[in-house]
Amino acid sequence: MIETLYASGALNSPSGFLWATLLGVLFGLALERAGFGSSRRLAGVFYFEDMAVVKVMFSAMLTAMIGLNLAAALGILSFEALYLMPSVYGAYAVAGLVFGAGFVMSGWCPGTGLVGLASGKLDALVFLLGALLGSALYSELYPLLAGLARWGDSGAVLLPDLLGLPRPVFVTVFAVLGVAAFWLSEHLERRHYGRALATGKAFLAAVSAGFVLLAASLLSLPAPITAVTARGAPPEGFLAAIAEASDHIEPEELADRLMAGEPSLLVVDIRPAAEFAEFHLRGALNIPLEDLEAGLAPYRQGHLVVLCSGGMTHAAQARDHLARQGFENVYLLTDGLDGFIRRCLTPVSLRPAPVGPREAARINAWRAFFSASPAQAAGSPPLPYDGPLPGLVSTAWLAEHLTTPALRIIDLRAQPDYNYGHIPGSVCLSLESLRGSVGGLSSMLLPADLLARHFSLLGITPETLVVLVPGEKPHDATLAAMACERLGHRRYLILDGGFTAWEVEERPMDTLLPSIPETRYPAPAGPDGFTVDASGVLATLHDGRTVILDVRPAEYFSGQKTDEARAGHIPGAVNRPLTEDVQKDGEVSRLKPVPELEAAYAAIIPDKDTPVIVHCRTGHQASQGWFVLKRLLGYRNVKYYDGSWSEWASRPELPVETGEK
Amino acid sequence: MHTPNAPKPVMNPYLAGILLGLVLLLSFLTLGAGLGASGGVARLAAWLEALAWPEHVRESAYFGAYFPAPLSYYLVFMCAGILVGGFFSALAAERVRPGVERGAAAGVALRLGLALAGGLLVGFSSRLGQGCTSGQALSGGALMLPGSLLFCLCLFAGGYLVAPLVRRQWHD
């Protein structure tokens, strides 16, 4: 059995380059001998004049096809040692049509164009310059074309296998069709020129008989044992190393090594992001097929990369492509994810064969480890939630729905705390990334388009149910809630008691970081409808209706203390420090029960239709007042003054009052 | 029949095809891959583009994957071989004829314009189709790959559709 340079991964090595050069010389020679250094001759086929292209191309194709099948039948060569291009039907059909147009316009194709150049043809040089430009144009436009380039990708499959025909039968049929094309070509030429161009009938008959008989002789040879990776059949010897199964990793071994936390082991899931989101192995990295080469570049050395997809076909193709690019550390998961689920994650009770106690314990350990990986969904069906939205949610509910896709848990604590331990599957978000300088005012909630970008990076779609997890301060969650509100995202919940409650109740924790596919969250145009600026506040000062609610601590309200340009408060404002909305249960801070809040605010605000403007010093604490009034108590006209005291105090033209109220 | 200075007649197309098929078979047996040319052309295009805009090309989604060494690719060497083999064969057959091949009644500008435009389409579509007449149609066809055979069929369909529109360049 021949080990090809491709199979040994040496295609792009000095010996590969030497062979390629030598074969190129022979290739150029054969093309030139055929007369393909002439564009006029090449184009002739499209006018049914000179049919040499058909004759040369199909004799060459038949010769190589018969030779290959002969070599495979005799055990000289396995198809698995050959580079088989994937069949991307849609892309290839479009490409073929465009290529044909370019071929007939120029009279050249890349190989013959080089021969034309070698023969001194200026039109060949111009054609090649065009081809260079066309290649570069494709690269430039690739971001737009990536979908088309993958349209109809059906993997590497052989046509006889697809048709269910034995390969010798297919080759024989192909030979008969080829011979028919030769006779048709001769007929067309005779009609055009009134005579045969180069071939007598006896010669043509001999060539025809030769091809058909050689092809038919394959029928008498024993069937080759090769099974290509097509149609889900497991490959028996993909590369030489795979023949000894040293390039495969068995699901059981992978499961054990992942549980052992081997640091150099990297599982790369090559399925599309949406499928990955539905299910993936814990700790797996999602690099869709088309980004694989670039995505794996950082792991070229020092890592053991295991490729997996649903079955084996795509992973095997990817392995094959990567080997060509010199990756030597890439392994395949035997039987793919389907096999992993069947062999490792199927409960003992559902297994067809009885399982011994030791094996059962192993299976249960795998199941516990791998089912702890929460699915990180984008684009999964929305999670039904029957409580009020937006609203508060209990730790018990969250624990129960932890593994549900379409849930995004956002941990708002500091990043070191998050890394030390977090709710499984949760993602860390710094509150400060939601705020910034806007129009000269610092600490303003960012405009919707920037927030939408953040949400996209968090893998959120408008259908995602977002759970906001503060540390100890409920107003951290309400500030993130304001970001949701600005985007019109009402599907959010605040974890009651925050992370502290989760921790105190000893619920599951994780240190693994989730892998989250980016989404595209649409940014709403226009104002959010609840934010007011200083002039909006000023306009309400003497309307006799609007309640301005200042949630800063009392000593700041009265003016005894200040961190800002001026001390005091907005004239007529009412003070209710935010701490009065919060109660402490041991270590856990949470918002007070709704009836208690209801009574407290009823004493300050006449009714639920009264316009209310909430502010604090920077807009952070005011978010809590806004959330309590608007979302928990159902006040209908609550505005948020984001600029808050920082802005008001800095503008000398705005009125200020001091003292208690 | 043959007069000095006139090009020698070309080889019988069936024998030339069998010769080409044997070269292709040798390529399968040694390289483990078929013959190709457009892959080498694309690598050269990436290398040339990187001379002008190195950062842009290295970071691009398509050509970027060729880097850091876009020319260290077997098809680049094959292209060089084709030039050498083609040249010596043409020299031996007295077929090295500098000039623009065209119909006697067609202008040089028309011919070169069509060569350039056709080249653009060929370069572009060979990337979309992951190969050209050699790498996809011929090599893939010999491997019995359905996608390659579809490409081959569509290539002829596209050619026959456009052929009447560009026939003027061959008018004598």
Coordinates of N, CA and C in Angstrom, one line a residue, chain A residues 200-397:
Chain A
G200 N -8.5 8.6 -37.4 CA -9.2 7.7 -38.3 C -10.2 6.9 -37.5
K201 N -11.2 6.3 -38.2 CA -12.3 5.6 -37.5 C -11.7 4.3 -36.8
A202 N -10.7 3.7 -37.4 CA -10.2 2.5 -36.8 C -9.5 2.8 -35.5
F203 N -8.7 3.9 -35.5 CA -8.0 4.3 -34.3 C -9.0 4.6 -33.2
L204 N -10.1 5.4 -33.6 CA -11.1 5.7 -32.6 C -11.8 4.5 -32.0
A205 N -12.0 3.5 -32.9 CA -12.6 2.3 -32.4 C -11.7 1.6 -31.4
A206 N -10.4 1.6 -31.7 CA -9.5 0.9 -30.9 C -9.4 1.6 -29.5
V207 N -9.4 2.9 -29.5 CA -9.3 3.7 -28.2 C -10.6 3.4 -27.4
S208 N -11.7 3.4 -28.1 CA -13.0 3.2 -27.4 C -13.0 1.8 -26.8
A209 N -12.7 0.8 -27.6 CA -12.7 -0.5 -27.1 C -11.7 -0.7 -25.9
G210 N -10.6 0.0 -26.0 CA -9.6 -0.1 -25.0 C -10.1 0.4 -23.6
F211 N -10.7 1.6 -23.7 CA -11.3 2.2 -22.4 C -12.4 1.3 -21.8
V212 N -13.3 0.9 -22.7 CA -14.5 0.2 -22.1 C -14.0 -1.2 -21.6
L213 N -13.1 -1.9 -22.3 CA -12.7 -3.2 -21.9 C -11.8 -3.1 -20.6
L214 N -11.0 -2.1 -20.5 CA -10.2 -1.9 -19.3 C -11.1 -1.6 -18.1
A215 N -12.1 -0.7 -18.3 CA -13.0 -0.4 -17.2 C -13.8 -1.7 -16.8
A216 N -14.2 -2.4 -17.8 CA -15.0 -3.6 -17.5 C -14.2 -4.7 -16.8
S217 N -12.9 -4.7 -17.1 CA -12.0 -5.6 -16.4 C -12.0 -5.5 -14.9
L218 N -12.3 -4.2 -14.5 CA -12.3 -4.0 -13.0 C -13.4 -4.8 -12.4
L219 N -14.4 -5.2 -13.2 CA -15.6 -6.0 -12.6 C -15.1 -7.3 -12.2
S220 N -14.0 -7.8 -12.8 CA -13.6 -9.2 -12.4 C -12.6 -9.2 -11.2
L221 N -12.2 -8.0 -10.8 CA -11.3 -8.0 -9.6 C -12.1 -7.9 -8.3
P222 N -11.5 -8.4 -7.2 CA -12.2 -8.4 -6.0 C -12.4 -6.9 -5.5
A223 N -13.5 -6.7 -4.8 CA -13.9 -5.4 -4.4 C -12.8 -4.9 -3.4
P224 N -12.4 -3.6 -3.6 CA -11.4 -3.1 -2.6 C -12.1 -2.9 -1.2
I225 N -11.3 -3.0 -0.2 CA -11.8 -3.0 1.1 C -12.0 -1.6 1.7
T226 N -11.6 -0.6 0.8 CA -11.7 0.8 1.3 C -13.1 1.2 1.6
A227 N -13.4 1.9 2.6 CA -14.7 2.5 2.9 C -14.4 4.0 3.2
V228 N -14.8 4.8 2.3 CA -14.6 6.3 2.5 C -15.5 6.8 3.5
T229 N -15.1 7.9 4.1 CA -15.9 8.5 5.3 C -17.3 8.9 4.9
A230 N -17.7 8.6 3.7 CA -19.0 9.1 3.3 C -20.1 8.3 4.0
R231 N -21.3 8.9 4.0 CA -22.6 8.3 4.4 C -22.4 7.7 5.8
G232 N -21.7 8.4 6.7 CA -21.6 8.0 8.1 C -20.9 6.7 8.4
A233 N -20.3 6.1 7.4 CA -19.6 4.8 7.7 C -18.3 5.2 8.4
P234 N -18.0 4.6 9.5 CA -16.8 4.9 10.2 C -15.5 4.6 9.3
P235 N -14.6 5.5 9.2 CA -13.4 5.2 8.4 C -12.6 4.1 9.0
E236 N -12.1 3.2 8.2 CA -11.3 2.1 8.7 C -9.8 2.5 8.8
G237 N -9.4 3.4 8.0 CA -8.0 3.8 8.1 C -7.8 5.1 7.4
F238 N -8.1 6.2 8.0 CA -8.2 7.5 7.3 C -6.8 7.9 6.9
L239 N -5.9 7.9 7.7 CA -4.5 8.1 7.3 C -3.7 6.9 7.8
A240 N -2.5 6.9 7.5 CA -1.6 5.8 7.9 C -1.7 5.6 9.4
A241 N -1.6 6.7 10.2 CA -1.7 6.6 11.6 C -3.0 6.1 12.1
I242 N -4.1 6.5 11.4 CA -5.4 6.1 11.8 C -5.6 4.6 11.6
A243 N -4.8 4.0 10.7 CA -4.9 2.6 10.5 C -4.6 1.9 11.8
E244 N -3.8 2.5 12.6 CA -3.5 1.9 14.0 C -4.4 2.6 15.0
A245 N -5.3 3.4 14.6 CA -6.3 4.1 15.5 C -5.6 5.0 16.4
S246 N -4.3 5.4 16.0 CA -3.6 6.3 16.9 C -4.0 7.8 16.7
D247 N -4.9 8.0 15.7 CA -5.4 9.4 15.5 C -6.8 9.5 15.9
H248 N -7.3 8.5 16.6 CA -8.7 8.6 17.1 C -8.6 8.6 18.6
I249 N -9.6 9.1 19.2 CA -9.7 9.0 20.7 C -11.1 8.4 21.0
E250 N -11.2 7.4 21.8 CA -12.4 6.8 22.1 C -13.2 7.6 23.0
P251 N -14.6 7.6 22.9 CA -15.4 8.5 23.8 C -15.1 8.3 25.3
E252 N -14.9 7.0 25.7 CA -14.7 6.7 27.1 C -13.4 7.3 27.6
E253 N -12.3 7.2 26.7 CA -11.1 7.8 27.1 C -11.2 9.3 27.2
L254 N -11.9 9.9 26.3 CA -12.0 11.4 26.3 C -12.7 11.8 27.5
A255 N -13.8 11.1 27.9 CA -14.6 11.4 29.0 C -13.7 11.4 30.3
D256 N -12.9 10.4 30.4 CA -12.1 10.3 31.6 C -11.0 11.4 31.7
R257 N -10.5 11.6 30.5 CA -9.4 12.6 30.5 C -10.0 14.0 30.7
L258 N -11.2 14.3 30.2 CA -11.8 15.6 30.5 C -12.1 15.8 31.9
M259 N -12.6 14.7 32.6 CA -12.9 14.8 34.0 C -11.7 15.0 34.8
A260 N -10.6 14.4 34.3 CA -9.3 14.6 35.1 C -8.8 16.0 34.9
G261 N -9.4 16.8 34.0 CA -9.0 18.2 33.9 C -7.7 18.3 33.2
E262 N -7.3 17.5 32.3 CA -6.0 17.6 31.6 C -5.9 18.9 30.9
P263 N -4.9 19.7 31.3 CA -4.9 21.1 30.8 C -4.6 21.2 29.3
S264 N -3.9 20.3 28.7 CA -3.5 20.5 27.3 C -4.6 19.9 26.3
L265 N -5.6 19.3 26.9 CA -6.6 18.7 26.1 C -7.7 19.7 25.7
L266 N -7.9 19.8 24.4 CA -8.8 20.8 23.9 C -9.8 20.1 23.0
V267 N -11.1 20.2 23.4 CA -12.1 19.6 22.6 C -12.7 20.7 21.7
V268 N -12.6 20.5 20.4 CA -13.1 21.6 19.5 C -14.4 21.0 18.7
D269 N -15.5 21.7 18.9 CA -16.7 21.3 18.3 C -16.9 22.1 17.1
I270 N -17.0 21.4 15.9 CA -17.0 22.1 14.7 C -18.4 22.3 14.1
R271 N -19.4 22.0 14.9 CA -20.7 22.2 14.4 C -21.1 23.7 14.4
P272 N -22.2 24.1 13.6 CA -22.6 25.5 13.6 C -23.0 25.9 15.1
A273 N -22.8 27.2 15.3 CA -23.0 27.8 16.7 C -24.4 27.4 17.3
A274 N -25.4 27.3 16.4 CA -26.7 27.1 16.9 C -26.8 25.6 17.5
E275 N -26.2 24.7 16.8 CA -26.2 23.3 17.2 C -25.4 23.2 18.5
F276 N -24.3 23.9 18.5 CA -23.4 23.9 19.7 C -24.2 24.4 20.9
A277 N -25.0 25.4 20.7 CA -25.7 26.0 21.8 C -26.7 25.0 22.4
E278 N -27.2 24.1 21.5 CA -28.2 23.2 22.0 C -27.6 22.1 22.9
F279 N -26.4 21.6 22.5 CA -25.7 20.7 23.3 C -24.2 20.7 23.0
H280 N -23.4 20.6 24.0 CA -22.0 20.4 23.7 C -21.3 19.8 24.9
L281 N -20.1 19.3 24.7 CA -19.4 18.7 25.8 C -18.9 19.8 26.7
R282 N -18.9 19.5 27.9 CA -18.4 20.5 28.9 C -17.0 20.9 28.6
G283 N -16.8 22.2 28.5 CA -15.5 22.8 28.2 C -15.1 22.8 26.8
A284 N -16.0 22.3 25.9 CA -15.6 22.3 24.4 C -15.6 23.7 23.9
L285 N -14.8 23.9 22.9 CA -14.6 25.2 22.2 C -15.4 25.1 20.9
N286 N -16.2 26.1 20.5 CA -16.9 26.0 19.3 C -16.2 26.8 18.2
I287 N -15.6 26.1 17.2 CA -15.0 26.7 16.1 C -15.7 26.1 14.9
P288 N -16.7 26.8 14.3 CA -17.4 26.3 13.1 C -16.3 26.0 12.0
L289 N -16.7 25.0 11.2 CA -15.8 24.4 10.2 C -15.0 25.5 9.4
E290 N -15.8 26.5 9.0 CA -15.1 27.5 8.1 C -14.1 28.3 8.8
D291 N -14.1 28.4 10.1 CA -13.1 29.2 10.8 C -12.0 28.4 11.4
L292 N -12.0 27.1 11.1 CA -11.2 26.1 11.9 C -9.7 26.4 11.9
E293 N -9.2 26.7 10.6 CA -7.8 26.8 10.5 C -7.3 28.0 11.3
A294 N -8.0 29.1 11.2 CA -7.5 30.3 11.9 C -7.8 30.1 13.4
G295 N -8.9 29.5 13.7 CA -9.3 29.4 15.1 C -8.3 28.5 15.9
L296 N -7.8 27.5 15.2 CA -6.9 26.5 15.9 C -5.4 27.0 15.9
A297 N -5.1 28.1 15.2 CA -3.7 28.5 15.1 C -3.1 28.6 16.5
P298 N -3.8 29.2 17.5 CA -3.1 29.3 18.8 C -2.8 28.0 19.5
Y299 N -3.5 26.9 19.0 CA -3.3 25.6 19.7 C -2.5 24.6 18.9
R300 N -1.7 25.2 17.9 CA -1.0 24.3 17.0 C 0.0 23.5 17.8
Q301 N 0.6 24.0 18.8 CA 1.6 23.3 19.6 C 1.2 23.2 21.1
G302 N 1.6 22.1 21.7 CA 1.4 22.0 23.1 C 0.0 21.6 23.5
H303 N -0.9 21.4 22.5 CA -2.2 21.0 22.8 C -2.6 19.7 22.1
L304 N -3.5 19.0 22.7 CA -4.0 17.8 22.0 C -5.4 18.2 21.6
V305 N -5.6 18.4 20.3 CA -6.9 18.9 19.9 C -7.8 17.7 19.4
V306 N -9.0 17.6 20.0 CA -9.9 16.6 19.6 C -11.1 17.2 18.9
L307 N -11.3 16.9 17.6 CA -12.4 17.4 16.8 C -13.6 16.6 17.0
C308 N -14.7 17.3 17.2 CA -16.0 16.5 17.2 C -17.1 17.2 16.4
S309 N -17.9 16.4 15.8 CA -19.2 17.0 15.3 C -20.2 15.9 15.5
G310 N -21.4 16.0 14.9 CA -22.4 15.0 15.2 C -21.9 13.6 14.9
G311 N -21.6 13.4 13.7 CA -21.1 12.1 13.3 C -19.6 12.2 13.1
M312 N -19.1 11.5 12.1 CA -17.6 11.6 11.9 C -17.2 12.3 10.6
T313 N -18.1 12.4 9.7 CA -17.8 12.8 8.3 C -17.1 14.2 8.3
H314 N -17.8 15.2 9.0 CA -17.2 16.5 8.9 C -15.9 16.6 9.7
A315 N -15.9 15.9 10.8 CA -14.6 16.0 11.6 C -13.5 15.4 10.8
A316 N -13.8 14.3 10.1 CA -12.7 13.6 9.4 C -12.2 14.5 8.3
Q317 N -13.2 15.2 7.6 CA -12.8 16.1 6.5 C -11.9 17.2 7.1
A318 N -12.3 17.7 8.3 CA -11.6 18.8 8.8 C -10.2 18.4 9.3
R319 N -10.1 17.2 9.8 CA -8.9 16.6 10.2 C -7.9 16.5 9.0
D320 N -8.5 16.1 7.9 CA -7.9 15.9 6.7 C -7.3 17.3 6.1
H321 N -8.2 18.3 6.2 CA -7.8 19.6 5.8 C -6.6 20.1 6.6
L322 N -6.8 20.0 8.0 CA -5.8 20.5 8.9 C -4.5 19.8 8.7
A323 N -4.5 18.5 8.4 CA -3.3 17.8 8.2 C -2.5 18.3 7.0
R324 N -3.3 18.7 6.0 CA -2.6 19.4 4.8 C -2.0 20.7 5.2
Q325 N -2.5 21.3 6.2 CA -2.0 22.6 6.7 C -0.9 22.4 7.7
G326 N -0.5 21.2 8.0 CA 0.6 20.9 8.9 C 0.3 20.8 10.3
F327 N -1.0 20.6 10.6 CA -1.4 20.4 12.0 C -1.2 18.9 12.3
E328 N -0.4 18.7 13.4 CA 0.0 17.3 13.7 C -0.7 16.8 15.0
N329 N -1.4 17.7 15.6 CA -1.9 17.4 17.0 C -3.4 17.2 17.0
V330 N -4.0 16.9 15.9 CA -5.5 16.9 15.8 C -6.0 15.5 15.8
Y331 N -6.9 15.2 16.6 CA -7.5 13.8 16.8 C -8.9 13.9 16.5
L332 N -9.5 12.7 16.2 CA -10.9 12.6 16.0 C -11.6 11.9 17.1
L333 N -12.8 12.3 17.4 CA -13.5 11.6 18.5 C -14.2 10.4 17.7
T334 N -13.9 9.2 18.1 CA -14.5 8.1 17.4 C -16.0 8.1 17.6
D335 N -16.7 7.9 16.5 CA -18.2 7.9 16.4 C -18.8 9.3 16.7
G336 N -18.0 10.3 16.9 CA -18.5 11.7 17.1 C -19.3 11.9 18.3
L337 N -20.1 13.0 18.4 CA -20.9 13.3 19.6 C -22.0 12.3 19.7
D338 N -22.5 11.8 18.6 CA -23.6 10.8 18.7 C -23.1 9.6 19.5
G339 N -21.8 9.2 19.1 CA -21.2 8.0 19.8 C -20.9 8.4 21.2
F340 N -20.5 9.6 21.5 CA -20.2 10.0 22.9 C -21.5 9.9 23.8
I341 N -22.6 10.4 23.2 CA -23.8 10.3 24.0 C -24.2 8.8 24.2
R342 N -24.1 8.1 23.1 CA -24.5 6.7 23.2 C -23.7 5.9 24.2
R343 N -22.3 6.1 24.1 CA -21.4 5.3 24.8 C -21.1 5.8 26.2
C344 N -21.2 7.1 26.4 CA -20.9 7.6 27.8 C -22.1 8.1 28.5
L345 N -23.0 8.7 27.9 CA -24.0 9.5 28.6 C -25.4 8.7 28.7
T346 N -25.5 7.6 28.0 CA -26.8 6.8 28.1 C -26.9 6.3 29.5
P347 N -28.0 6.5 30.2 CA -28.2 6.0 31.6 C -28.0 4.5 31.6
V348 N -27.5 4.0 32.7 CA -27.3 2.5 32.8 C -28.6 1.8 32.6
S349 N -29.7 2.4 33.0 CA -31.0 1.7 32.9 C -31.5 1.5 31.4
L350 N -31.0 2.4 30.6 CA -31.4 2.3 29.2 C -30.5 1.6 28.3
R351 N -29.5 1.0 28.8 CA -28.5 0.3 28.0 C -28.9 -1.1 27.6
P352 N -28.6 -1.5 26.3 CA -29.1 -2.8 25.8 C -28.5 -4.0 26.6
A353 N -27.2 -3.8 27.0 CA -26.6 -4.9 27.6 C -26.4 -4.6 29.1
P354 N -26.4 -5.6 30.0 CA -26.3 -5.4 31.4 C -24.9 -4.8 31.7
V355 N -24.8 -3.9 32.7 CA -23.6 -3.2 33.0 C -23.2 -3.6 34.4
G356 N -21.9 -3.9 34.6 CA -21.4 -4.3 35.9 C -21.3 -3.1 36.8
P357 N -21.2 -3.3 38.1 CA -21.3 -2.2 39.1 C -20.2 -1.1 38.9
R358 N -19.0 -1.6 38.5 CA -17.9 -0.7 38.4 C -18.1 0.2 37.2
E359 N -18.6 -0.4 36.1 CA -18.9 0.3 34.8 C -20.0 1.3 35.1
A360 N -21.0 0.9 35.9 CA -22.2 1.7 36.2 C -21.7 3.0 36.9
A361 N -20.8 2.8 37.9 CA -20.3 3.9 38.6 C -19.6 4.9 37.7
R362 N -18.9 4.4 36.7 CA -18.1 5.2 35.8 C -19.1 6.0 34.9
I363 N -20.2 5.3 34.5 CA -21.2 6.0 33.6 C -21.9 7.1 34.4
N364 N -22.2 6.8 35.7 CA -22.9 7.8 36.5 C -22.0 9.0 36.7
A365 N -20.7 8.8 36.9 CA -19.8 9.9 37.1 C -19.7 10.7 35.8
W366 N -19.7 10.1 34.7 CA -19.7 10.8 33.4 C -20.9 11.7 33.3
R367 N -22.0 11.0 33.6 CA -23.3 11.7 33.4 C -23.4 12.9 34.3
A368 N -22.9 12.8 35.5 CA -23.0 13.9 36.5 C -22.1 15.0 36.0
F369 N -20.9 14.6 35.5 CA -19.9 15.7 35.1 C -20.4 16.4 33.8
F370 N -20.9 15.6 32.9 CA -21.2 16.3 31.6 C -22.6 16.9 31.5
S371 N -23.5 16.4 32.4 CA -24.8 17.1 32.4 C -24.7 18.4 33.2
A372 N -23.7 18.6 34.0 CA -23.5 19.8 34.7 C -23.2 21.0 33.8
S373 N -22.8 20.7 32.6 CA -22.5 21.8 31.6 C -23.8 22.4 31.1
P374 N -24.1 23.6 31.5 CA -25.3 24.2 31.0 C -25.3 24.6 29.6
A375 N -26.3 24.4 28.9 CA -26.4 24.7 27.5 C -26.4 26.3 27.4
Q376 N -25.6 26.8 26.6 CA -25.6 28.2 26.4 C -26.3 28.5 25.1
A377 N -27.5 29.0 25.1 CA -28.3 29.0 23.9 C -28.4 30.4 23.4
A378 N -28.3 30.4 22.1 CA -28.8 31.6 21.3 C -29.6 31.1 20.3
G379 N -30.8 31.7 20.1 CA -31.7 31.2 19.0 C -32.4 30.0 19.4
S380 N -32.4 29.5 20.7 CA -33.2 28.4 21.1 C -34.6 29.0 21.3
P381 N -35.6 28.1 21.4 CA -37.0 28.6 21.6 C -37.0 29.3 23.0
P382 N -37.8 30.4 23.0 CA -37.9 31.1 24.3 C -38.3 30.2 25.4
L383 N -37.8 30.5 26.6 CA -38.1 29.7 27.8 C -39.4 30.3 28.3
P384 N -40.5 29.5 28.4 CA -41.7 30.0 29.0 C -41.5 30.4 30.5
Y385 N -42.0 31.5 30.9 CA -41.9 32.0 32.3 C -43.2 32.5 32.7
D386 N -43.9 32.0 33.7 CA -45.2 32.4 34.0 C -45.3 33.5 35.1
G387 N -44.2 33.8 35.7 CA -44.2 34.9 36.7 C -44.2 36.3 36.0
P388 N -44.3 37.4 36.8 CA -44.3 38.7 36.2 C -42.9 39.0 35.5
L389 N -42.9 39.6 34.4 CA -41.7 39.9 33.6 C -41.8 41.4 33.3
P390 N -40.8 42.2 33.6 CA -39.7 41.9 34.5 C -40.1 41.7 35.9
G391 N -39.2 41.1 36.7 CA -39.6 40.9 38.1 C -38.4 40.2 38.8
L392 N -38.7 39.8 40.0 CA -37.7 39.1 40.8 C -37.9 37.6 40.7
V393 N -36.8 36.8 40.8 CA -36.9 35.4 40.7 C -36.2 34.8 41.8
S394 N -36.6 33.6 42.3 CA -36.0 33.0 43.5 C -34.8 32.1 43.0
T395 N -33.9 31.9 44.0 CA -32.8 31.0 43.7 C -33.3 29.6 43.4
A396 N -34.4 29.2 44.0 CA -34.9 27.8 43.8 C -35.3 27.7 42.3
W397 N -36.0 28.7 41.8 CA -36.4 28.6 40.4 C -35.2 28.5 39.5

